[in-house]
Coordinates of C-alpha atoms and ligand atoms in Angstrom, one line a residue:
X7 CA 21.1 15.7 83.1
X8 CA 19.5 18.9 84.3
X9 CA 20.8 20.3 87.7
X10 CA 18.8 20.9 90.6
X11 CA 19.0 24.1 92.8
X12 CA 20.6 21.8 95.4
X13 CA 23.2 20.6 92.9
X14 CA 23.8 24.1 91.9
X15 CA 24.2 25.2 95.6
X16 CA 27.0 22.7 96.1
X17 CA 28.7 23.8 92.9
X18 CA 28.7 27.4 93.8
X19 CA 30.0 26.5 97.3
X20 CA 33.0 24.8 95.4
X21 CA 33.3 27.9 93.4
X22 CA 33.8 29.8 96.5
X23 CA 36.4 27.5 97.6
X24 CA 34.5 26.0 100.4
X25 CA 35.9 22.7 101.3
X26 CA 34.2 21.6 104.4
X27 CA 30.4 22.0 105.8
X28 CA 29.6 20.9 109.1
X29 CA 26.2 19.6 109.7
X30 CA 23.6 17.1 110.7
X31 CA 20.8 15.7 108.3
X32 CA 17.0 15.8 108.3
X33 CA 14.2 15.8 105.8
X34 CA 14.3 19.5 105.4
X35 CA 17.6 19.4 103.6
X36 CA 17.1 15.7 102.0
X37 CA 17.3 17.5 98.5
X38 CA 20.8 19.0 99.4
X39 CA 21.8 15.8 100.9
X40 CA 20.8 13.8 97.8
X41 CA 22.8 16.4 95.7
X42 CA 25.8 15.7 98.1
X43 CA 25.7 12.3 97.1
X44 CA 25.7 13.0 93.4
X45 CA 28.7 15.6 94.1
X46 CA 30.6 12.7 95.7
X47 CA 30.8 14.5 99.0
X48 CA 32.3 17.8 97.7
X49 CA 32.7 19.9 99.6
X50 CA 32.9 17.4 102.4
X51 CA 29.9 17.1 104.7
X52 CA 31.2 16.7 108.3
X53 CA 28.7 14.9 110.3
X54 CA 28.4 16.3 113.8
X55 CA 26.3 14.7 116.8
X56 CA 24.0 17.8 117.3
X57 CA 23.6 20.9 115.2
X58 CA 24.9 23.1 118.0
X59 CA 28.2 21.2 117.7
X60 CA 28.2 21.6 113.7
X61 CA 27.8 25.5 114.4
X62 CA 30.7 25.4 116.9
X63 CA 32.8 23.3 114.5
X64 CA 32.2 26.0 111.8
X65 CA 33.2 28.7 114.3
X66 CA 36.3 26.8 115.3
X67 CA 37.2 26.3 111.5
X68 CA 36.5 30.0 110.9
X69 CA 38.5 31.1 113.9
X70 CA 41.6 29.0 113.2
X71 CA 41.8 29.4 109.4
X72 CA 40.4 32.9 109.0
X73 CA 38.1 31.6 106.4
X74 CA 34.3 31.5 106.4
X75 CA 32.8 28.4 108.3
X76 CA 29.8 26.6 106.8
X77 CA 27.2 24.7 108.7
X78 CA 23.9 23.1 107.6
X79 CA 20.9 21.7 109.4
X80 CA 17.3 20.7 108.7
X81 CA 14.4 22.9 109.3
X82 CA 12.6 23.5 112.7
X83 CA 14.7 21.6 115.4
X84 CA 17.9 21.5 113.4
X85 CA 17.8 25.2 112.7
X86 CA 17.0 25.8 116.4
X87 CA 19.9 23.8 117.6
X88 CA 22.3 25.9 115.5
X89 CA 21.5 29.1 117.3
X90 CA 24.0 29.2 120.3
X91 CA 26.8 28.4 117.9
X92 CA 25.7 31.1 115.6
X93 CA 25.5 33.6 118.5
X94 CA 29.0 32.5 119.5
X95 CA 30.2 33.5 115.9
X96 CA 28.4 36.8 116.3
X97 CA 29.8 37.8 119.5
X98 CA 33.3 37.0 118.7
X99 CA 33.1 38.4 115.2
X100 CA 33.9 35.4 112.9
X101 CA 32.2 34.6 109.5
X102 CA 29.8 31.7 109.5
X103 CA 27.3 30.8 107.0
X104 CA 24.3 28.6 108.0
X105 CA 22.2 26.8 105.4
X106 CA 19.0 25.4 106.6
X107 CA 16.0 23.6 105.1
X108 CA 12.3 24.9 105.4
X109 CA 9.1 22.9 104.8
X110 CA 7.7 23.1 101.3
X111 CA 6.3 26.3 99.8
X112 CA 2.8 24.8 99.4
X113 CA 2.7 24.1 103.2
X114 CA 4.2 27.3 104.4
X115 CA 1.9 29.3 106.8
X116 CA -0.1 26.2 107.5
X117 CA 1.4 25.4 111.1
X118 CA 2.9 22.5 109.2
X119 CA 5.0 20.0 110.9
X120 CA 8.6 21.4 111.9
X121 CA 7.4 24.8 110.5
X122 CA 9.1 27.4 112.3
X123 CA 9.4 31.0 111.3
X124 CA 13.1 30.9 110.4
X125 CA 13.3 34.3 109.0
X126 CA 12.3 35.6 112.5
X127 CA 14.3 33.1 114.3
X128 CA 17.6 34.1 112.7
X129 CA 16.7 37.7 112.5
X130 CA 18.7 38.6 115.5
X131 CA 21.6 36.3 115.2
X132 CA 22.0 36.6 111.4
X133 CA 20.5 39.9 111.2
X134 CA 23.1 41.2 108.7
X135 CA 21.9 38.8 106.1
X136 CA 19.2 36.2 106.4
X137 CA 17.1 35.2 103.2
X138 CA 14.9 32.6 101.9
X139 CA 15.6 31.2 98.4
X140 CA 12.1 31.0 96.8
X141 CA 12.9 30.6 93.2
X142 CA 16.0 29.0 91.4
X143 CA 17.0 32.2 89.8
X144 CA 17.6 33.9 93.2
X145 CA 20.1 31.2 94.5
X146 CA 23.5 32.5 93.2
X147 CA 22.9 36.0 94.4
X148 CA 21.8 35.3 98.1
X149 CA 24.4 32.7 98.5
X150 CA 27.0 35.0 97.1
X151 CA 25.8 37.6 99.6
X152 CA 25.4 35.3 102.4
X153 CA 29.1 34.4 102.2
X154 CA 30.3 37.9 101.3
X155 CA 28.3 39.7 104.0
X156 CA 29.6 37.1 106.6
X157 CA 33.2 37.9 105.6
X158 CA 32.6 41.6 105.2
X159 CA 31.0 42.0 108.5
X160 CA 32.6 39.1 110.3
X161 CA 29.3 37.8 111.5
X162 CA 26.9 34.8 111.0
X163 CA 24.4 34.9 108.0
X164 CA 21.7 32.4 107.0
X165 CA 20.1 31.0 103.9
X166 CA 16.9 29.2 104.0
X167 CA 16.1 26.9 101.3
X168 CA 12.6 25.2 101.4
X169 CA 12.7 21.5 100.6
X170 CA 10.7 21.7 97.4
X171 CA 13.0 24.6 96.0
X172 CA 16.0 22.4 96.6
X173 CA 14.6 19.9 94.0
X174 CA 13.6 22.4 91.4
X175 CA 15.6 22.4 88.1
X176 CA 18.2 25.2 88.6
X177 CA 17.8 28.2 86.2
X178 CA 20.3 31.1 86.2
X179 CA 19.4 34.6 86.5
X180 CA 19.2 36.0 83.2
X181 CA 19.7 39.5 81.5
X182 CA 16.3 40.8 82.2
X183 CA 14.2 43.2 84.5
X184 CA 14.1 42.0 88.2
X185 CA 16.8 39.5 87.6
X186 CA 19.9 39.7 89.9
X187 CA 22.9 38.0 88.5
X188 CA 26.1 37.7 90.8
X189 CA 29.6 36.6 90.9
X190 CA 31.9 34.8 93.4
X191 CA 35.2 35.9 95.1
X192 CA 36.1 38.9 96.7
X193 CA 39.5 40.8 96.8
X194 CA 39.5 42.6 100.0
X195 CA 41.7 45.8 100.6
X196 CA 44.0 46.3 103.3
X197 CA 42.5 49.4 104.9
X198 CA 45.0 52.1 105.0
X199 CA 44.9 54.8 107.7
X200 CA 44.5 58.4 107.2
X201 CA 47.7 60.5 107.2
X202 CA 46.7 63.0 109.3
X203 CA 45.3 60.6 112.0
X204 CA 48.5 58.8 112.0
X205 CA 50.5 61.9 112.7
X206 CA 48.0 62.8 115.4
X207 CA 48.3 59.3 117.0
X208 CA 52.2 59.3 116.7
X209 CA 52.2 62.7 118.5
X210 CA 50.0 61.5 121.3
X211 CA 52.2 58.3 121.7
X212 CA 55.3 60.3 121.6
X213 CA 54.2 62.6 124.3
X214 CA 53.5 59.8 126.8
X215 CA 56.1 58.4 129.1
X216 CA 54.2 55.3 130.4
X217 CA 52.7 53.5 127.3
X218 CA 50.4 50.5 127.7
X219 CA 49.2 48.5 124.4
X220 CA 46.0 46.5 124.6
X221 CA 46.2 44.0 121.7
X222 CA 43.1 41.9 120.6
X223 CA 42.3 39.3 117.9
X224 CA 42.4 42.1 115.4
X225 CA 46.3 42.7 115.9
X226 CA 46.8 38.8 114.9
X227 CA 48.3 39.7 111.5
X228 CA 50.5 42.4 112.9
X229 CA 52.9 40.7 115.2
X230 CA 56.2 42.1 114.0
X231 CA 54.6 45.6 113.7
X232 CA 53.3 45.4 117.2
X233 CA 56.7 44.2 118.6
X234 CA 58.3 47.2 116.9
X235 CA 55.8 49.7 118.4
X236 CA 56.0 48.1 121.8
X237 CA 59.8 48.4 121.4
X238 CA 59.9 52.1 120.2
X239 CA 57.5 53.2 122.8
X240 CA 59.0 51.3 125.7
X241 CA 55.5 49.8 126.1
X242 CA 54.1 46.8 127.9
X243 CA 51.5 44.8 126.0
X244 CA 48.4 43.3 127.6
X245 CA 46.3 40.9 125.6
X246 CA 42.7 40.5 125.5
X247 CA 41.5 36.8 125.9
X248 CA 40.8 36.4 122.1
X249 CA 44.0 37.9 121.3
X250 CA 46.3 35.5 123.5
X251 CA 47.9 34.2 120.6
X252 CA 48.9 37.7 119.2
X253 CA 52.2 37.9 120.9
X254 CA 54.5 35.4 122.6
X255 CA 54.3 35.1 126.3
X256 CA 58.1 34.7 126.3
X257 CA 58.5 38.4 125.6
X258 CA 59.5 40.1 128.9
X259 CA 57.2 43.1 128.4
X260 CA 54.1 41.1 127.5
X261 CA 51.8 41.2 130.6
X262 CA 49.3 38.3 129.6
X263 CA 45.7 38.5 129.7
X264 CA 43.7 41.4 130.9
X265 CA 40.4 41.4 132.7
X266 CA 38.4 39.0 135.0
X267 CA 40.7 36.3 134.0
X268 CA 43.8 38.6 133.7
X269 CA 47.1 38.8 135.3
X270 CA 48.5 41.1 138.0
X271 CA 51.1 42.9 135.5
X272 CA 48.2 43.7 133.1
X273 CA 46.5 45.2 135.8
X274 CA 49.3 47.3 137.0
X275 CA 50.2 48.3 133.4
X276 CA 46.7 49.7 132.9
X277 CA 46.4 51.3 136.2
X278 CA 49.9 52.9 136.0
X279 CA 50.2 54.1 132.3
X280 CA 49.6 57.5 131.0
X281 CA 48.9 56.6 127.4
X282 CA 47.0 53.8 126.0
X283 CA 47.1 52.3 122.6
X284 CA 44.5 49.8 121.7
X285 CA 44.9 47.6 118.7
X286 CA 42.2 45.4 117.2
X287 CA 40.4 44.9 120.6
X288 CA 36.7 45.3 121.8
X289 CA 37.8 44.2 125.5
X290 CA 34.4 44.9 127.4
X291 CA 35.6 45.2 131.0
X292 CA 36.5 48.9 131.0
X293 CA 37.3 48.7 134.8
X294 CA 40.4 47.0 134.0
X295 CA 41.3 49.8 131.6
X296 CA 43.2 53.0 132.9
X297 CA 41.1 55.4 135.0
X298 CA 39.2 57.7 132.8
X299 CA 41.1 60.9 133.2
X300 CA 44.5 59.0 133.6
X301 CA 45.5 58.3 130.2
X302 CA 45.4 59.7 126.6
X303 CA 44.5 57.3 124.2
X304 CA 44.6 55.9 120.5
X305 CA 42.3 53.1 119.2
X306 CA 43.1 51.2 116.0
X307 CA 40.3 49.1 114.6
X308 CA 39.3 47.8 111.3
X309 CA 35.7 48.3 111.9
X310 CA 34.4 51.8 112.2
X311 CA 31.2 50.5 114.0
X312 CA 33.2 49.4 116.8
X313 CA 35.8 52.0 117.3
X314 CA 35.7 54.6 120.0
X315 CA 33.8 52.5 122.5
X316 CA 34.9 51.6 126.1
X317 CA 37.4 54.3 126.7
X318 CA 37.3 58.2 125.8
X319 CA 39.9 57.8 123.1
X320 CA 41.5 61.0 121.7
X321 CA 42.2 59.4 118.3
X322 CA 40.0 56.6 116.7
X323 CA 41.9 55.4 113.7
X324 CA 39.9 53.0 111.3
X325 CA 42.5 50.8 109.5
X326 CA 43.6 47.2 109.6
X327 CA 46.3 46.7 112.4
X328 CA 49.2 46.0 110.1
X329 CA 48.9 49.1 107.8
X330 CA 48.2 51.3 110.7
X331 CA 51.1 50.2 112.9
X332 CA 53.4 50.2 109.7
X333 CA 52.4 53.8 108.9
X334 CA 52.9 54.8 112.7
X335 CA 56.3 53.3 113.0
X336 CA 58.3 56.0 111.0
X337 CA 56.7 58.8 113.2
X338 CA 57.4 57.3 116.5
X339 CA 60.4 58.4 118.7
X340 CA 62.2 55.7 120.5
X341 CA 61.7 56.4 124.2
X342 CA 65.1 57.0 125.9
X343 CA 63.8 56.7 129.3
X344 CA 63.2 52.9 129.7
X345 CA 62.3 53.0 133.5
X346 CA 58.7 52.3 132.7
X347 CA 59.6 49.3 130.6
X348 CA 61.8 47.9 133.2
X349 CA 59.0 48.3 135.8
X350 CA 56.6 46.4 133.5
X351 CA 59.3 43.7 132.8
X352 CA 59.9 43.3 136.6
X353 CA 56.3 42.7 137.1
X354 CA 56.2 40.4 134.4
X355 CA 58.9 38.3 135.7
X356 CA 57.4 38.2 139.2
X357 CA 54.1 37.2 137.7
X358 CA 55.7 34.0 136.1
X359 CA 57.4 33.3 139.2
X360 CA 54.3 33.6 141.1
X361 CA 52.4 31.4 138.6
X362 CA 55.0 28.8 139.0
X363 CA 54.9 28.7 142.6
X364 CA 51.1 28.6 142.6
X365 CA 51.2 25.6 140.3
X366 CA 53.4 23.9 142.6
X367 CA 51.0 24.2 145.7
X368 CA 49.8 20.8 146.8
X369 CA 46.3 19.9 146.3
X370 CA 43.9 17.2 146.6
X371 CA 44.6 15.3 144.3
X372 CA 45.9 17.6 141.7
X373 CA 46.1 21.4 141.6
X374 CA 44.6 22.3 138.2
X375 CA 47.2 25.0 137.6
X376 CA 49.8 22.3 137.5
X377 CA 47.9 20.6 134.4
X378 CA 48.7 24.1 132.5
X379 CA 52.1 24.6 134.0
X380 CA 53.2 21.1 132.7
X381 CA 51.8 21.9 129.3
X382 CA 53.5 25.1 128.9
X383 CA 56.9 23.5 129.2
X384 CA 55.8 21.1 126.1
X385 CA 53.5 23.0 124.0
X386 CA 54.5 22.4 120.5
X387 CA 55.2 25.7 118.6
X388 CA 52.5 25.0 116.1
X389 CA 49.9 23.8 118.6
X390 CA 46.2 24.9 118.5
X391 CA 44.6 25.4 122.0
X392 CA 41.1 25.5 122.9
X393 CA 39.6 26.1 126.3
X394 CA 36.0 25.7 127.2
X395 CA 34.2 27.8 129.4
X396 CA 34.7 27.1 133.1
X397 CA 37.7 27.1 135.4
X398 CA 39.9 25.9 132.5
X399 CA 39.3 29.3 130.8
X400 CA 40.9 30.9 133.9
X401 CA 43.9 28.7 133.9
X402 CA 44.3 29.0 130.1
X403 CA 44.3 32.8 130.3
X404 CA 46.7 33.1 133.2
X405 CA 48.9 30.0 133.5
X406 CA 49.4 28.8 129.9
X407 CA 52.5 30.2 128.3
X408 CA 52.0 30.7 124.5
X409 CA 55.1 31.1 122.3
X410 CA 55.9 30.4 118.6
X411 CA 53.0 30.1 116.3
X412 CA 50.7 28.6 118.7
X413 CA 47.1 29.5 118.2
X414 CA 44.5 29.7 120.7
X415 CA 40.8 30.5 121.2
X416 CA 37.8 30.1 123.4
X417 CA 34.2 31.3 123.3
X418 CA 35.4 34.9 124.4
X419 CA 32.3 37.0 124.4
X420 CA 29.3 34.6 124.6
X421 CA 31.4 32.5 127.0
X422 CA 29.1 29.6 126.3
X423 CA 29.9 26.1 127.7
X424 CA 30.3 23.3 125.1
X425 CA 32.6 24.6 122.3
X426 CA 35.8 23.1 123.4
X427 CA 35.7 19.6 121.7
X428 CA 33.8 21.0 118.5
X429 CA 36.3 24.0 118.2
X430 CA 39.1 21.4 118.3
X431 CA 37.4 19.4 115.4
X432 CA 36.8 22.6 113.4
X433 CA 40.5 23.4 113.8
X434 CA 41.7 19.9 112.9
X435 CA 39.6 20.3 109.8
X436 CA 41.0 23.6 109.0
X437 CA 44.5 22.5 109.3
X438 CA 45.1 18.7 110.0
X439 CA 48.8 18.9 110.2
X440 CA 48.8 20.9 113.6
X441 CA 48.3 19.2 116.9
X442 CA 45.1 20.4 118.8
X443 CA 44.7 20.5 122.6
X444 CA 41.3 21.0 124.1
X445 CA 40.8 22.0 127.8
X446 CA 37.2 21.2 129.0
X447 CA 35.5 20.8 132.3
X448 CA 33.7 17.7 133.2
X449 CA 30.3 19.8 132.9
X450 CA 31.2 20.6 129.3
X451 CA 32.1 17.2 128.6
X452 CA 28.7 16.1 129.9
X453 CA 27.0 18.7 128.2
X454 CA 28.5 18.4 124.8
X455 CA 32.2 17.1 124.7
X456 CA 31.4 13.4 125.2
X457 CA 28.9 12.9 122.4
X458 CA 31.3 15.0 120.2
X459 CA 34.0 12.5 120.8
X460 CA 32.1 10.2 118.7
X461 CA 32.8 12.8 115.9
X462 CA 36.5 12.5 116.5
X463 CA 36.2 8.9 116.6
X464 CA 34.8 8.9 113.2
X465 CA 37.2 11.2 111.6
X466 CA 40.7 11.2 113.2
X467 CA 42.1 8.8 110.7
X468 CA 41.7 11.4 108.0
X469 CA 43.8 13.8 110.0
X470 CA 47.6 13.9 108.6
X471 CA 48.7 14.6 112.4
X472 CA 46.4 12.6 114.5
X473 CA 47.3 14.4 117.7
X474 CA 44.0 15.8 119.1
X475 CA 44.1 15.9 123.2
X476 CA 41.1 16.5 125.2
X477 CA 42.2 17.2 128.7
X478 CA 39.3 16.9 131.1
X479 CA 39.3 18.9 134.4
X480 CA 37.5 16.1 136.4
X481 CA 36.4 18.0 139.5
X482 CA 32.8 16.6 139.7
X483 CA 31.7 20.3 140.0
X484 CA 30.5 23.1 137.9
X485 CA 33.5 24.7 139.5
X486 CA 33.5 28.2 138.0
X487 CA 29.8 29.1 139.0
X488 CA 30.5 27.4 142.5
X489 CA 33.4 29.8 142.9
X490 CA 31.4 32.8 141.4
X491 CA 28.7 32.2 143.9
X492 CA 31.1 32.0 146.9
X493 CA 33.0 35.1 145.9
X494 CA 30.3 37.3 144.6
X495 CA 27.2 36.2 146.4
X496 CA 29.0 34.9 149.6
X497 CA 26.9 31.9 149.2
X498 CA 28.2 28.3 149.9
X499 CA 28.1 25.7 147.3
X500 CA 24.6 24.5 146.7
X501 CA 25.2 20.8 146.0
X502 CA 22.0 20.2 144.0
X503 CA 22.9 22.5 141.3
X504 CA 26.6 22.4 141.4
X505 CA 27.8 18.8 141.9
X506 CA 28.1 16.7 138.9
X507 CA 27.8 12.8 138.6
X508 CA 31.1 11.1 138.5
X509 CA 31.8 9.7 134.9
X510 CA 34.7 7.5 133.6
X511 CA 35.8 9.9 130.8
X512 CA 38.9 7.8 130.1
X513 CA 37.0 4.7 130.0
X514 CA 34.5 6.4 127.5
X515 CA 37.3 7.6 125.3
X516 CA 38.8 4.0 125.3
X517 CA 35.5 2.6 124.3
X518 CA 35.8 4.9 121.0
X519 CA 39.2 3.5 120.3
X520 CA 41.1 6.6 121.3
X521 CA 44.0 6.7 123.9
X522 CA 43.1 7.7 127.3
X523 CA 44.9 8.2 130.7
X524 CA 43.4 8.6 134.1
X525 CA 45.6 10.9 136.1
X526 CA 45.1 11.3 139.8
X527 CA 48.6 12.0 141.0
X528 CA 50.6 15.2 140.3
X529 CA 53.7 13.6 139.3
X530 CA 52.0 11.6 136.5
X531 CA 51.1 14.7 134.6
X532 CA 54.4 15.3 132.7
X533 CA 54.5 11.9 131.4
X534 CA 50.7 11.9 130.3
X535 CA 51.3 15.1 128.5
X536 CA 54.4 13.6 126.7
X537 CA 52.6 10.6 125.7
X538 CA 49.5 12.5 124.6
X539 CA 51.6 14.8 122.5
X540 CA 53.6 11.9 120.9
X541 CA 50.5 9.6 120.3
X542 CA 49.5 8.1 117.0
X543 CA 45.8 8.9 117.7
X544 CA 43.7 11.3 119.7
X545 CA 44.1 11.1 123.5
X546 CA 41.8 12.0 126.4
X547 CA 43.5 12.9 129.6
X548 CA 41.1 12.5 132.5
X549 CA 42.6 14.5 135.2
X550 CA 41.3 14.3 138.8
X551 CA 41.8 18.0 140.0
X552 CA 40.8 19.8 143.1
X553 CA 37.6 21.7 143.1
X554 CA 38.7 23.7 146.1
X555 CA 41.5 25.8 144.1
X556 CA 39.5 28.7 143.2
X557 CA 39.9 30.4 140.0
X558 CA 40.6 33.8 141.9
X559 CA 40.5 37.2 141.0
X560 CA 43.8 38.4 139.8
X561 CA 45.6 39.9 142.7
X562 CA 44.5 37.5 145.3
X563 CA 47.3 35.1 145.8
X564 CA 46.8 31.4 145.7
X565 CA 47.6 30.7 149.3
X566 CA 44.8 33.2 150.3
X567 CA 42.4 31.5 148.1
X568 CA 43.5 28.1 149.2
X569 CA 43.0 29.2 152.7
X570 CA 39.4 30.1 151.9
X571 CA 38.7 26.9 150.3
X572 CA 40.2 25.0 153.4
X573 CA 38.0 27.1 155.7
X574 CA 34.9 26.5 153.8
X575 CA 35.5 22.8 153.8
X576 CA 36.0 22.7 157.4
X577 CA 32.6 24.4 157.6
X578 CA 34.2 26.8 160.1
X579 CA 31.5 29.4 160.0
X580 CA 33.5 32.4 161.8
X581 CA 36.6 31.6 159.6
X582 CA 34.4 31.4 156.5
X583 CA 32.8 34.7 157.5
X584 CA 36.1 36.5 157.7
X585 CA 37.4 34.8 154.6
X586 CA 34.4 35.4 152.6
X587 CA 34.5 39.2 153.3
X588 CA 38.2 39.1 152.2
X589 CA 37.5 37.3 149.0
X590 CA 34.5 39.6 148.4
X591 CA 36.5 42.9 149.0
X592 CA 39.2 41.6 146.6
X593 CA 36.5 40.8 144.0
X594 CA 34.8 44.0 144.4
X595 CA 38.1 46.1 144.1
X596 CA 38.6 44.7 140.7
X597 CA 35.0 43.7 139.7
X598 CA 32.9 46.8 140.6
X599 CA 30.3 45.6 138.2
X600 CA 29.5 42.8 140.5
X601 CA 28.6 45.1 143.3
X602 CA 24.9 44.5 143.2
Ligands
TPP719 C1 25.5 27.1 127.9 C2 26.0 27.5 129.2 N1 25.4 27.2 130.3 C3 25.7 27.7 131.6 C4 26.8 28.5 131.8 C5 27.3 29.0 133.1 N2 28.6 28.3 133.5 C6 29.7 28.9 133.2 S1 31.2 27.9 133.7 C7 30.1 26.9 134.3 C8 30.6 25.6 135.0 C9 31.5 24.8 134.1 O1 31.6 23.5 134.7 P1 32.6 22.5 134.1 O2 32.5 22.3 132.7 O3 32.6 21.2 135.0 O4 34.2 23.3 134.4 P2 34.7 23.8 135.7 O5 34.6 25.1 136.0 O6 34.2 22.8 136.9 O7 36.3 23.4 135.4 C10 28.7 27.1 134.1 C11 27.6 26.3 134.7 C12 27.5 28.9 130.5 N3 28.6 29.6 130.5 N4 27.0 28.4 129.3
MG720 MG1 33.8 20.7 136.5

């Protein structure tokens, strides 16, 4: 039997080793879906509730496996729905390929039903590579390139296949003029650093006496090397949000997250250092980096397009983190004066003590920090942790202690609401043997997460380890923004925009056959985590937490922040005025870009 373009498309994906494609159907891809049936669902079509969720699942899959994520959608509305997820991939630099349908070639340009100019639509998000397949011979080359460019540039790419083309007989490109044959597979190099640059970098790092390291997601494959370098240089290590899983938070010199959601010791590390080494990070908030004249600096990044930005670096070293650090190590002299390291470690120890105390402060009914504190104690060494955008991202960044091989991620740069539950699903399909834990606000659950729990219902029994925990921060509020308005705009909560309808999340999860617990007492939390982490199926923890615990700027203490909240609630205008100023001053000290 002859093979259609769609049959061949799937065959080629199999050749690339693609195992899962996250998608949602529609007649713009009916030809491909029919081929999927003939191919006995290989690669596996994972059905999401919404194309944005399919794209987030592909992003989650890519983030947690390091492999390219695939998603598919119909023409017009389906393709449009993918966009937010694809932008998430673009901004966090992960490879995702979108395969979408289009109206038949005969109707194109006719303002036909569901006809959207997809090349233009995807031109920004998938600008590195977006192509339409118009004849069968073109397919292998454009598909191969879509995958390879996505991997090479760590970016989304898109392939548009008109519906009639999907059903044409596949014809391979020949050995002829204007034919472009192609091949699958890529052996990527480890990019070695330039010798002279390594010596220069080592000299600079040896000359410093207070070294700070900023590690991002690019340092993930270089954990041992990073630890060695930090040890030799007597340095503290701050982690960008996407690099939270690069080093264990149990190391005494790891200062935790940096930035708006960062920790006090990371702030002190950056403000007090005389030398900065940035490894695999594009961290954007430069006001949290050392003052411009204060430090000499080296950056290591694999991508020459992104190096040298954000700080006046003295040495910009393009290489993969592991090779670069390995090359550096023999040139580094162990710093004999450990006083800087001691200072950093003292700050870190104080920080964790403070975090514990803050988590223990009573709230009404539950202090959200306690949820994270209780998980820290129980976090399985191989867990995958996801935080949605909202207050949970703050607590994830500051309260949650990573260790072992824990992996974690969130929408770091786009900071979009809604990827929590689908990232977790993508992660489970990437490695079903690891437990996944998702933190999501009630706003994110209402936006995306509740519907996507239906996808969990559909697939969880295929996961070898069925543990998939969604912890809902149930505060009936779009809390992060409520607090941003209070702290930055000095504006009280605008109920109409901020208050959320109360929903029975646990009841909903139960209706899907998942385990669920409603938690409204602090002393129930530990047990709830224990049960969720031992369950034989996915669990939703519906935790009633206090919207008046502010996700505060890093150096305001919880007590002060709680004070603010209480004053606000009492409607005590004078007190509110004073406190509002206090929070604002603190915020402005750390967040100068929010001045306006
Ligand atoms: C798609 C999208 N819409 C709006 C926002 C702005 N935003 C950021 S956090 C947030 C509130 C999230 O509320 P919820 O999910 O309930 O979490 P909470 O902060 O209450 O814990 C909003 C509206 C965003 N980041 N992304
Ligand atoms: Mg909320």
